[in-house]
Coordinates of C-alpha atoms in Angstrom, one line a residue:
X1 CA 34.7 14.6 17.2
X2 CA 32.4 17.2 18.7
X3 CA 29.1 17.4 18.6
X4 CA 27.6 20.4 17.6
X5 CA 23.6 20.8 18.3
X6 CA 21.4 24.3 18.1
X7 CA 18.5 24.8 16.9
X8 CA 19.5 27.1 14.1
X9 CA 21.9 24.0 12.9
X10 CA 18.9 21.5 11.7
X11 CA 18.1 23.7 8.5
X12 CA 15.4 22.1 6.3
X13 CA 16.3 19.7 3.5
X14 CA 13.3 17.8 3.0
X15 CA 9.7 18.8 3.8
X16 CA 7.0 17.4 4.6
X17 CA 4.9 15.4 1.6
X18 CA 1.7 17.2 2.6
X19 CA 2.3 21.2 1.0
X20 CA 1.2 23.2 3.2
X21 CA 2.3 26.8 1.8
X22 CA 5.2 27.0 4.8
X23 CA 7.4 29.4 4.4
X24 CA 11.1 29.2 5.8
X25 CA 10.7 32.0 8.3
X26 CA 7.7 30.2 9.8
X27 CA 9.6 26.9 10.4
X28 CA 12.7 29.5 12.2
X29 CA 9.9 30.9 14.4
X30 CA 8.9 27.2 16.2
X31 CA 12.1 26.8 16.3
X32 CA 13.0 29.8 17.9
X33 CA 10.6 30.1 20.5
X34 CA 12.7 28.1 22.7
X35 CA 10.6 26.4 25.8
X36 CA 11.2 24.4 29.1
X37 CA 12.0 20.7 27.7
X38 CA 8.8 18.7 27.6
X39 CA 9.4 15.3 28.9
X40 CA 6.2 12.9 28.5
X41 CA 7.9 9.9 30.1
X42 CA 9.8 10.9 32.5
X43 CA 10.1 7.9 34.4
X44 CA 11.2 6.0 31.3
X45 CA 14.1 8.1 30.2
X46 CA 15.3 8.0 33.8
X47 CA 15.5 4.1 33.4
X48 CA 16.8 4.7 30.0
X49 CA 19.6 6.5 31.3
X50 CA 20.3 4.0 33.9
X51 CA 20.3 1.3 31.6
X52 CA 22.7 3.3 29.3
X53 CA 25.2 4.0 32.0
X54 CA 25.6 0.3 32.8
X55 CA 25.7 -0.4 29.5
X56 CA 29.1 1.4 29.2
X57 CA 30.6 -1.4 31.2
X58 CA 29.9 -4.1 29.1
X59 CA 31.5 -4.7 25.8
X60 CA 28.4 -6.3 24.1
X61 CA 27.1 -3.9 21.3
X62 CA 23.5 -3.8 20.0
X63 CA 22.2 -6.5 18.0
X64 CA 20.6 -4.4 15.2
X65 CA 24.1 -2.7 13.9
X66 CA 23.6 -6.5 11.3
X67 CA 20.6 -7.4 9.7
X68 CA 19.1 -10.1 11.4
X69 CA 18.0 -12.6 8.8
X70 CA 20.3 -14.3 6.9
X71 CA 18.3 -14.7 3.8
X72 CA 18.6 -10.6 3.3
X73 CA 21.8 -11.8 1.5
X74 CA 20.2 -13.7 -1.6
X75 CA 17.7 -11.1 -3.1
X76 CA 20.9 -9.0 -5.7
X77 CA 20.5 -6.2 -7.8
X78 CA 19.3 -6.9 -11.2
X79 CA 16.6 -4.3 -12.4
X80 CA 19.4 -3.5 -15.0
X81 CA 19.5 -7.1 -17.0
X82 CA 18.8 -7.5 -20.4
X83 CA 15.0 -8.9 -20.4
X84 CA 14.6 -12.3 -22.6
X85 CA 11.2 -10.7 -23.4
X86 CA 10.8 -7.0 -24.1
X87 CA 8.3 -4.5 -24.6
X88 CA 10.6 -3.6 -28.2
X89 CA 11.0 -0.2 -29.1
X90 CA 9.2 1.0 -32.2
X91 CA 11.1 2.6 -35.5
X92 CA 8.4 5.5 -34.7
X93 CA 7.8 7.1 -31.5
X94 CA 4.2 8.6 -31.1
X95 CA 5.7 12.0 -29.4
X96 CA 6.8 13.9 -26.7
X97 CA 6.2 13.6 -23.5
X98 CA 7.3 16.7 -21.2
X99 CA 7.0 16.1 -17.2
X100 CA 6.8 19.4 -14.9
X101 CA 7.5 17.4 -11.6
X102 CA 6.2 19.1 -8.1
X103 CA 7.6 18.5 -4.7
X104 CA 11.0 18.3 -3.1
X105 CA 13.3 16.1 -4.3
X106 CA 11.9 12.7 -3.4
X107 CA 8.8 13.6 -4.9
X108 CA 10.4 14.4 -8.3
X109 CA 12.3 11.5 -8.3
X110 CA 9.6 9.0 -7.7
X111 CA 8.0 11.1 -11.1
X112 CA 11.0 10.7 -12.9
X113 CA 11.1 7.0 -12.9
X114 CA 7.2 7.4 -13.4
X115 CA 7.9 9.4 -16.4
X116 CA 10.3 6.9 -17.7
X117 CA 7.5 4.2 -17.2
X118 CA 4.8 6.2 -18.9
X119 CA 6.6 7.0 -21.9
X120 CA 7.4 3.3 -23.0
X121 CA 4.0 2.2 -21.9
X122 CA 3.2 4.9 -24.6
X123 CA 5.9 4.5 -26.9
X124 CA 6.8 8.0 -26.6
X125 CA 10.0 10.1 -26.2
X126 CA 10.5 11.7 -22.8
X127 CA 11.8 15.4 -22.5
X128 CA 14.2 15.4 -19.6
X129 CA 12.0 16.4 -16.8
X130 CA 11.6 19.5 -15.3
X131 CA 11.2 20.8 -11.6
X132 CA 8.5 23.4 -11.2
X133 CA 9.5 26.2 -8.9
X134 CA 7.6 26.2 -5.7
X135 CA 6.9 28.8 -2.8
X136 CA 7.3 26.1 -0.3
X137 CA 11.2 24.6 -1.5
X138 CA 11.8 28.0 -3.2
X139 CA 14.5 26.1 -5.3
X140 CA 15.1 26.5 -8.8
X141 CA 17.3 23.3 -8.8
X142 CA 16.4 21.7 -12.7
X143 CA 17.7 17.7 -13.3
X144 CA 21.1 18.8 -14.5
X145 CA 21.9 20.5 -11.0
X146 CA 21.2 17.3 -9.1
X147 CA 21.3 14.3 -11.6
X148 CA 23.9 13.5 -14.2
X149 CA 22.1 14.2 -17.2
X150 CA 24.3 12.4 -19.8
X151 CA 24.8 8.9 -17.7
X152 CA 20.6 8.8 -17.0
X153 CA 20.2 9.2 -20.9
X154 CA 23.1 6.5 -21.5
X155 CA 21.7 4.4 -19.1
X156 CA 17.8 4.1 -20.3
X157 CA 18.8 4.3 -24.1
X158 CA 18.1 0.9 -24.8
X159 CA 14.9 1.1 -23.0
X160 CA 13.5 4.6 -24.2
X161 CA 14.6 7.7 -26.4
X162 CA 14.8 10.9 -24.1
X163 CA 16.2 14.3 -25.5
X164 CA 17.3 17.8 -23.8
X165 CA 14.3 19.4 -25.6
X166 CA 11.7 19.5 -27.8
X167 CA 12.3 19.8 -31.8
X168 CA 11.9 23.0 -33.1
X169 CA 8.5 22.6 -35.2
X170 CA 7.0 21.6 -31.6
X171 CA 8.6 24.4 -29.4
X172 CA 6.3 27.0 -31.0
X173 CA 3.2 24.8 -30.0
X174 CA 1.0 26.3 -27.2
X175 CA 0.8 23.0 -25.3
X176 CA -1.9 24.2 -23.4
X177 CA -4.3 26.0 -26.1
X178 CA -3.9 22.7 -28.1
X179 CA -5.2 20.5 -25.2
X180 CA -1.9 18.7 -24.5
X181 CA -1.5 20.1 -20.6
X182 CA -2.4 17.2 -18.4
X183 CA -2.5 18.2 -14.8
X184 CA -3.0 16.0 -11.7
X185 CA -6.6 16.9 -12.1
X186 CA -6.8 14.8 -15.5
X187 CA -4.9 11.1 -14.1
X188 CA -6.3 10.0 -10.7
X189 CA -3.7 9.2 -8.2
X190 CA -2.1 5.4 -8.4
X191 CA -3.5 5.6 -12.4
X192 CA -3.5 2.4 -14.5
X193 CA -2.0 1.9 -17.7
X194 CA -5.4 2.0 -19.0
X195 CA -6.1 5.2 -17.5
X196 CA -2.9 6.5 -19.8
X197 CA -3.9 4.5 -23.5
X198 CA -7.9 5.9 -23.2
X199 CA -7.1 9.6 -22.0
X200 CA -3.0 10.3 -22.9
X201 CA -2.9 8.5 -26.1
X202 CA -5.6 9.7 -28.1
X203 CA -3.9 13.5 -27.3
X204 CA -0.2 12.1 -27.9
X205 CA -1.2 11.0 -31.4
X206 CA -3.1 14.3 -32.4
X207 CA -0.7 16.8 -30.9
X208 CA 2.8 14.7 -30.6
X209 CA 3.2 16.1 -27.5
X210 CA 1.4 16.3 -23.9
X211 CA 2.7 18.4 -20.5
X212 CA 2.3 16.3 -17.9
X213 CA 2.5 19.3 -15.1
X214 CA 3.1 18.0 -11.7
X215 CA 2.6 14.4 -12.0
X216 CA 2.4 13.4 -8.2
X217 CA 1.6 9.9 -7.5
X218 CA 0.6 9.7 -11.2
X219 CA 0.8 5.9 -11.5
X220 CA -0.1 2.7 -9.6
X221 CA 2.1 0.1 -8.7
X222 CA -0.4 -2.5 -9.5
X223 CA -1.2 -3.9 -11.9
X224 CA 1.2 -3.0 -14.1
X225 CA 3.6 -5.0 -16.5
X226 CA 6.7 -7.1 -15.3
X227 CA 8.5 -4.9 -18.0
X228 CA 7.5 -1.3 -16.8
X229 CA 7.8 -2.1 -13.1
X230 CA 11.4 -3.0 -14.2
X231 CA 12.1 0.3 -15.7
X232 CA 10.5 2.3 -12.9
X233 CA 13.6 0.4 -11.0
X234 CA 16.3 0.6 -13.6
X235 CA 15.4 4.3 -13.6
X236 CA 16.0 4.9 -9.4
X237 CA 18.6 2.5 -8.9
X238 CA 20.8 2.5 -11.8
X239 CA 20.0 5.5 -13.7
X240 CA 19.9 8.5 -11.2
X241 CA 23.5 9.4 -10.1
X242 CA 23.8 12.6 -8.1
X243 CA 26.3 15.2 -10.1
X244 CA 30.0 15.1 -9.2
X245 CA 29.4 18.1 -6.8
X246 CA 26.8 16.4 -4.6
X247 CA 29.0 13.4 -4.8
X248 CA 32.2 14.8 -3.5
X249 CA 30.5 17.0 -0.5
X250 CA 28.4 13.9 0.6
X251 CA 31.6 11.9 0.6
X252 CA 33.3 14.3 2.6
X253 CA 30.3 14.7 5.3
X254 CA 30.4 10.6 5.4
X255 CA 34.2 10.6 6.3
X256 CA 34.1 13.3 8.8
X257 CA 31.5 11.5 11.0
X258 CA 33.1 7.6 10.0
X259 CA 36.6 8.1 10.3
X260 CA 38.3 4.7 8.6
X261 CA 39.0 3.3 4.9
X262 CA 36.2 3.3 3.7
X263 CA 34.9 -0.6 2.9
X264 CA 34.6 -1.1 -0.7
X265 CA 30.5 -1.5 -0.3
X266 CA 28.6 -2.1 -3.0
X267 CA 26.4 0.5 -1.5
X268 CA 29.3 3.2 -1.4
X269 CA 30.5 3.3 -4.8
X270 CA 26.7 3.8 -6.0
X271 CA 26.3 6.9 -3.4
X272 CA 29.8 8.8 -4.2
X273 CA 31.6 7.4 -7.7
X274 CA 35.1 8.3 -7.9
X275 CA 34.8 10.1 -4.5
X276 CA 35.0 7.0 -2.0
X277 CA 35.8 8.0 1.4
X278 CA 39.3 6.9 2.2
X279 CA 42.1 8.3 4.8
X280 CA 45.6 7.8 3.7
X281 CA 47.6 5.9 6.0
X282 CA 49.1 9.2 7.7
X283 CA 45.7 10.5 8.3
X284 CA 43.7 7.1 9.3
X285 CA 46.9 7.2 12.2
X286 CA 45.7 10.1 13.9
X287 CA 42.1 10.2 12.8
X288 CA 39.8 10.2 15.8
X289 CA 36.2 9.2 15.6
X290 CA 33.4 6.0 15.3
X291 CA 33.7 3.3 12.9
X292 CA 30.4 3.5 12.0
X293 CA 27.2 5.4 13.1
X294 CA 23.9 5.7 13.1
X295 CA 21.4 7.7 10.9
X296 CA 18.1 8.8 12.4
X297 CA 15.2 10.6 10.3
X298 CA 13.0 12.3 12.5
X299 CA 9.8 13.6 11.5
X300 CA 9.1 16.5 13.8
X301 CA 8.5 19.3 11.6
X302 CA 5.9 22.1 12.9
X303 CA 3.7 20.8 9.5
X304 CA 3.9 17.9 10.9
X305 CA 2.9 17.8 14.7
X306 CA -0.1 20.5 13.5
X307 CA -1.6 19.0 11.0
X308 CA -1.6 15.4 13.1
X309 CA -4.0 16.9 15.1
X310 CA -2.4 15.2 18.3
X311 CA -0.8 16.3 21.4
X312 CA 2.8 16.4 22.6
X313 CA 2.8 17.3 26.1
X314 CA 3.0 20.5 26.0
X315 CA -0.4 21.7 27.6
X316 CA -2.7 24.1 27.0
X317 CA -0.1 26.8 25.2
X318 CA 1.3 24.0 22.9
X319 CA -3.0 23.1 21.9
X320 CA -2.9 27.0 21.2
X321 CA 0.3 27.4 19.8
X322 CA -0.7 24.2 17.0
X323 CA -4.3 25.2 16.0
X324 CA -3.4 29.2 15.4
X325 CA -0.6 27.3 13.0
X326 CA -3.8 24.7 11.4
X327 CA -5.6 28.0 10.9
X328 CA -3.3 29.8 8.7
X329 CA -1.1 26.9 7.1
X330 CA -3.8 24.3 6.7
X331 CA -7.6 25.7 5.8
X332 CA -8.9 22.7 4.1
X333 CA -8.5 20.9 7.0
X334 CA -9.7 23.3 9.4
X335 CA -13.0 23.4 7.0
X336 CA -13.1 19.6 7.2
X337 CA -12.5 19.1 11.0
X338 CA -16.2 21.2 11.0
X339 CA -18.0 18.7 9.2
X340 CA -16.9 14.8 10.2
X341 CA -16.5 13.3 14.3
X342 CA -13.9 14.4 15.9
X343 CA -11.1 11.8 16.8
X344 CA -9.7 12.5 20.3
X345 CA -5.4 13.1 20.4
X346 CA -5.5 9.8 23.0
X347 CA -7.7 7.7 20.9
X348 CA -5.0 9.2 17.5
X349 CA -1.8 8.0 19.5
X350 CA -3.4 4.5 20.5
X351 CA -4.2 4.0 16.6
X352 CA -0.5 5.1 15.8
X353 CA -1.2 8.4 13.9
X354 CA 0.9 10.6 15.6
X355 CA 4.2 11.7 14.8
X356 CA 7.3 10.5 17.1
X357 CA 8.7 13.1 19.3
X358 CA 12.4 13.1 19.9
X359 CA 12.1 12.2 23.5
X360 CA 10.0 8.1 21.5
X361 CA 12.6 8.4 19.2
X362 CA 15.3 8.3 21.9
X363 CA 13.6 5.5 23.9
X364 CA 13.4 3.3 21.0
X365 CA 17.2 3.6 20.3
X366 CA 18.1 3.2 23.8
X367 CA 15.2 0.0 24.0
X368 CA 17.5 -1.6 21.4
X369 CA 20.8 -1.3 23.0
X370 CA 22.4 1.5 21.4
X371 CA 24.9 2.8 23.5
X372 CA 25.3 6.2 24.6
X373 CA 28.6 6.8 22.4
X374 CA 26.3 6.4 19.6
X375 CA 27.3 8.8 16.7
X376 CA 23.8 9.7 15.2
X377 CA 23.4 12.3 12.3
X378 CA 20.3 13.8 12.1
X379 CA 18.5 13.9 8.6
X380 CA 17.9 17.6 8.0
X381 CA 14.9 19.0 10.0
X382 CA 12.9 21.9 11.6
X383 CA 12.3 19.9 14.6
X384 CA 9.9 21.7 16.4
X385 CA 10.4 23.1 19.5
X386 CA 14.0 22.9 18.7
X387 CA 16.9 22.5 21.5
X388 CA 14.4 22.3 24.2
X389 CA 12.6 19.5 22.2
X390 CA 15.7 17.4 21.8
X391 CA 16.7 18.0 25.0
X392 CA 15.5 14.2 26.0
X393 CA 17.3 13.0 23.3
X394 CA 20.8 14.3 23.4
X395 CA 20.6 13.8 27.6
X396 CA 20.7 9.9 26.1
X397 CA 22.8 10.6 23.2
X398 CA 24.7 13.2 23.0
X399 CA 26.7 12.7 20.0
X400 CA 24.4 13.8 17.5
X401 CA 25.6 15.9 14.3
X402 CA 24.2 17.0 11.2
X403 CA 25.7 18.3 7.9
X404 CA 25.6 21.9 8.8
X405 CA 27.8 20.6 12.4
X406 CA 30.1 18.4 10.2
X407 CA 30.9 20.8 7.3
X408 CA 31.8 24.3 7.1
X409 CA 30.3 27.3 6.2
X410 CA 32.4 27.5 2.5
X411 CA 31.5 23.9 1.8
X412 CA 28.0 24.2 2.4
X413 CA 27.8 27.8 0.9
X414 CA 26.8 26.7 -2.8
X415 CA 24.4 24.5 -1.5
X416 CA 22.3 27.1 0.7
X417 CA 19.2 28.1 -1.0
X418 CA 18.8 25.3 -2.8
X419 CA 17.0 22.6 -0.1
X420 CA 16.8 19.7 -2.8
X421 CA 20.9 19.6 -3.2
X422 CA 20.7 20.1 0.8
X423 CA 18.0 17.0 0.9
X424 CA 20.5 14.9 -1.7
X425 CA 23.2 15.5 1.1
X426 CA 20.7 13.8 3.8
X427 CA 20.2 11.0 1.3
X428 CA 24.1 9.8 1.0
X429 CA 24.4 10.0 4.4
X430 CA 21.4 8.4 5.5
X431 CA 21.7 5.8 2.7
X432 CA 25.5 5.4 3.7
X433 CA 24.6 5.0 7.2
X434 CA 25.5 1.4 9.3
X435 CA 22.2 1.5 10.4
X436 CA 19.5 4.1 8.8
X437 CA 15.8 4.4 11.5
X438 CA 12.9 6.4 10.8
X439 CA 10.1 7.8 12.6
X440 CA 7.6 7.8 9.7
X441 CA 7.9 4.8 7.6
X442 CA 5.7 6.8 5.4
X443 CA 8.2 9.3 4.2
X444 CA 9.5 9.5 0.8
X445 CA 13.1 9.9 1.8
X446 CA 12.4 7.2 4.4
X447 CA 11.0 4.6 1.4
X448 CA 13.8 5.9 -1.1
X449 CA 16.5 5.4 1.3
X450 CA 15.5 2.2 2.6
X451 CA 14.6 1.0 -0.5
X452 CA 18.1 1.7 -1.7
X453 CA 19.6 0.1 1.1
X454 CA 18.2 -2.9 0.6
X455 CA 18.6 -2.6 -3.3
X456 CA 22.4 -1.9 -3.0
X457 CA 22.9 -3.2 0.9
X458 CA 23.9 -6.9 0.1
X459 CA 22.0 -8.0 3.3
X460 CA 24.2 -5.7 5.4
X461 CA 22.4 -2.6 5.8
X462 CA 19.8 -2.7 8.5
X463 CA 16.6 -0.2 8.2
X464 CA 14.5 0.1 11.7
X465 CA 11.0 0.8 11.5
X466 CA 8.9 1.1 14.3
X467 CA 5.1 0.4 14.6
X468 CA 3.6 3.7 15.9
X469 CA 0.6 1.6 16.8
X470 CA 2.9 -0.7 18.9
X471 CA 4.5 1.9 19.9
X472 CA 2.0 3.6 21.2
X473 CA 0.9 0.5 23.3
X474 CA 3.9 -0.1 24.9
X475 CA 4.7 3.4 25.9
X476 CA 1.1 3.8 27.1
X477 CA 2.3 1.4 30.3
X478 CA 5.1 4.5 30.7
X479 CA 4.3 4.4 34.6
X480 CA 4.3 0.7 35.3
X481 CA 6.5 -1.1 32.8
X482 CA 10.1 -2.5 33.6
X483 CA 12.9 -1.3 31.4
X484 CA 13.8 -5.5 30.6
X485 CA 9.6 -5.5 29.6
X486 CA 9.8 -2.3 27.3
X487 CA 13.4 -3.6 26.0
X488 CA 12.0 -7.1 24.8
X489 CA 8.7 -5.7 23.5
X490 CA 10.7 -2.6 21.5
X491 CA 12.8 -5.4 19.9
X492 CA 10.3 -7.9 18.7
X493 CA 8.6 -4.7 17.3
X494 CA 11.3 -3.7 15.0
X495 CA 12.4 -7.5 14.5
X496 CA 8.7 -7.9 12.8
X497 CA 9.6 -5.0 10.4
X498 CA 13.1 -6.4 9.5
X499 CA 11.5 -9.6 8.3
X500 CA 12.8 -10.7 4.7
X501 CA 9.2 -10.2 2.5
X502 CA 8.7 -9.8 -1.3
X503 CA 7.0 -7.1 -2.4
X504 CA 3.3 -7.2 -2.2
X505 CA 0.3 -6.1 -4.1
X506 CA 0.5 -2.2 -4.9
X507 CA 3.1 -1.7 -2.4
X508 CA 5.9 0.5 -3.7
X509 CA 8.6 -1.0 -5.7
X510 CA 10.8 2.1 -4.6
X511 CA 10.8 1.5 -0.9
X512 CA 10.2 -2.6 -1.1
X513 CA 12.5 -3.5 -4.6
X514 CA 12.7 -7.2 -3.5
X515 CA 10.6 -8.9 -6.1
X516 CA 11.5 -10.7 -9.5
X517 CA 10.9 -7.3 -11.7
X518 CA 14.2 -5.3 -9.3
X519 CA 16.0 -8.0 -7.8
X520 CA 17.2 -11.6 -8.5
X521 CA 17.7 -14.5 -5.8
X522 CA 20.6 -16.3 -5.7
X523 CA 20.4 -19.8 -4.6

């Protein structure tokens, strides 16, 4: 397989979770404007390199292909039991509810499940959501382009009533005249169910029917009943399939970069249905390629490095370069900056704020024995800076693809302008992956994926995340530090992430689903 890298190949497929009005010419332009490569640890990466050549001669592979702990194994999917206890569902629903959801498509998936939850905590019947159009995504992508709309209803029927549309004595109703829009300036972030039964309810019962419009981090994770929590994860596991289109392209751009029968995984036949990626013997003879590969999403997104407020290495033009781009793209916090301390770009690295750079991302991978034949695909991004960015990180592996590399231009054509099918693409893969890291722990794609690994992984499907704090010490000795020193203390940094936990308190049941309300334990 060849490797195909250029900066015009990493089109965008998920954004940033911050808007920021960014507009797809802008993220070509910092792309574009092609530099000398900016290396910030130079005498690292020339260890790093040595360490990968000799590498090359041994046979040992990298201990974090497996999940280290055992007891991954135990925790199985079960969001999707009958309950001995239910909420009930009432003869009489109390009305509609219609969701608007905002964002790309993490963000409206995390509000679908929402929606689901909100509706039986109000025993209402949910209106298949809705995406609202956005200048940012510029997709018009509705459920039905990206989600099997008939298997999501079939699934949650025994939990909730949802319907195409509202009945017709209720479509003529101005929603907003009536006082039945509630926007995100009505429900605080993380809301309670209280929150809902004193300021929804009242309107449900008066009108039958509220707009929830945007609905962005609309509800809490705790407290919140055993019951609901359970239907939030019924609802993202089990419930939202990607359409047969999405299906079939993902399980094409799986099999062209993992060339073998595919396993029957668990994992698999949730991501691509009746589209399992499988060789017949003829091809599987003369197929060439890894039998497994890495997934990498890398959060270095011009939004992302400018509104950090850090530095990158790139002097005096970069500083320049990143405030003119604050200015226009991010006011608010240009306006803010004026009136609190400033926090120096050193002091912001050493507290682990800043976003990793391709050249940390690369140093990490190589710290935990990755060899250099390392297939990695690249979760769609406007890495800024582009080629000469990456340059650090291809000089170490160079056998990075991504969809727009792996697939043609027909196959990807009726996906083009529409970034959430593009960003469902990244998901399979980076869900499918042997091994799936991340540079932001934070991300939504990074919590759904992981989340879903674990859900559907069967203890065999290892998510790295690093602690930029860590990180950021152990990079800070750059100058003095022995490549055996930097690989042990990279190690026990992602081994500390990898540890088997239950969910905790108001942590997100979408990224952390081990916990009695997703997932059973088998012992």
């Amino acid at each position: 397989m060849v490797s195909i890298f250029d900066s015009t190949s990493l089109e965008t497929s998920s954004v940033p979770d911050k808007p920021s009005g960014l507009k797809e010419d802008d993220r070509d332009s910092y792309i574009e404007r092609e530099k000398s490569p900016v290396h910030m640890y130079d005498r690292l990466l020339n260890l790093a390199s040595s360490a990968l050549t000799e590498k090359e001669f041994r046979q040992e592979p990298s201990n974090f292909w497996n999940e280290p702990y055992d007891r991954a194994s135990i925790w199985k999917p079960c969001a999707d039991r009958k309950p001995s206890t239910s909420r009930g569902r009432h003869d009489q629903s109390n009305g509609y509810i219609l969701v608007s959801a905002n964002g790309g498509l993490n963000q409206q998936r995390v509000a679908i499940c929402n929606a689901v939850a909100v509706a039986s905590l109000l025993n209402a019947t949910l209106v298949l959501p809705r995406f609202l159009y956005s200048n940012v995504w510029k997709d018009p992508s509705q459920f039905g382009d990206i989600y099997q709309e008939t298997y999501f209803m079939d699934i949650m029927k025994d939990e909730i009533d949802i319907v195409k549309e509202l009945p017709p004595d209720l479509k003529s109703v101005e929603i907003e005249a009536v006082g039945s829009l509630i926007t995100d300036s009505d429900i605080v972030k993380e809301a309670k169910p209280v929150d809902y039964i004193r300021i929804v309810l009242p309107i449900l019962l008066k009108n039958r029917v509220v707009h929830f419009l945007g609905f962005g981090n609309r509800l809490g994770f705790d407290p919140l009943p055993f019951e609901l929590q359970r239907l939030r994860c019924k609802c993202n596991f089990h419930a939202l399939k990607f359409v047969p289109k999405i299906q079939q392209v993902g399980s094409l751009l799986v099999r062209r970069i993992r060339k073998y029968d595919a396993a029957n995984s668990m994992l698999d036949k949730q991501l691509f249905g009746k589209f399992m990626p499988s060789l017949s013997y003829k091809e599987h003879e003369v197929a060439k390629g890894p039998s497994k590969y890495l997934a990498l999403h890398l959060r270095f997104e011009v939004d992302m490095v400018a509104y950090s407020l850090c530095e990158f290495g790139g002097g005096g033009t970069e500083r320049k370069e990143l405030q003119t781009y604050r200015e226009i793209h991010f006011p608010l916090l240009i306006e803010r900056l004026k009136n609190s301390k400033p926090v120096s770009p050193t002091e912001l690295r050493k507290l682990g704020r800043c976003p990793l750079t391709p050249e940390e991302a690369a140093l990490v991978l190589a710290g935990l024995g990755f060899k250099r034949g390392t297939y990695i695909y690249l979760a769609g991004s406007h890495v800024y800076g582009g080629k000469s960015r990456m340059q650090s990180f291809t000089s170490l592996y160079p056998n990075l693809v991504t969809k727009e590399s792996l697939l043609t231009h027909t196959e990807l054509a009726p996906f083009r302008n529409f970034s959430s099918q593009l960003a469902a693409l990244d998901f399979i893969a980076c869900a499918s992956a042997d091994v799936f890291a991340m540079t932001d722990s934070g991300s939504q794609l990074s919590s759904l994926v992981s989340g879903y690994r674990t859900y559907y992984g069967e203890g065999h499907a290892p998510s790295l995340r690093p602690n930029k704090k860590r990180l950021a010490q152990i990079l800070s000795d750059n100058s003095t530090i022995e490549w055996n020193s930097f690989e042990d203390r990279v190690k026990k940094m992602i081994e500390e992430g990898q540890r088997i936990r239950v969910r905790g308190f108001g942590r997100s049941i979408y990224r952390q689903p081990r916990c009695p309300e997703c997932m059973c334990k088998s012992q």
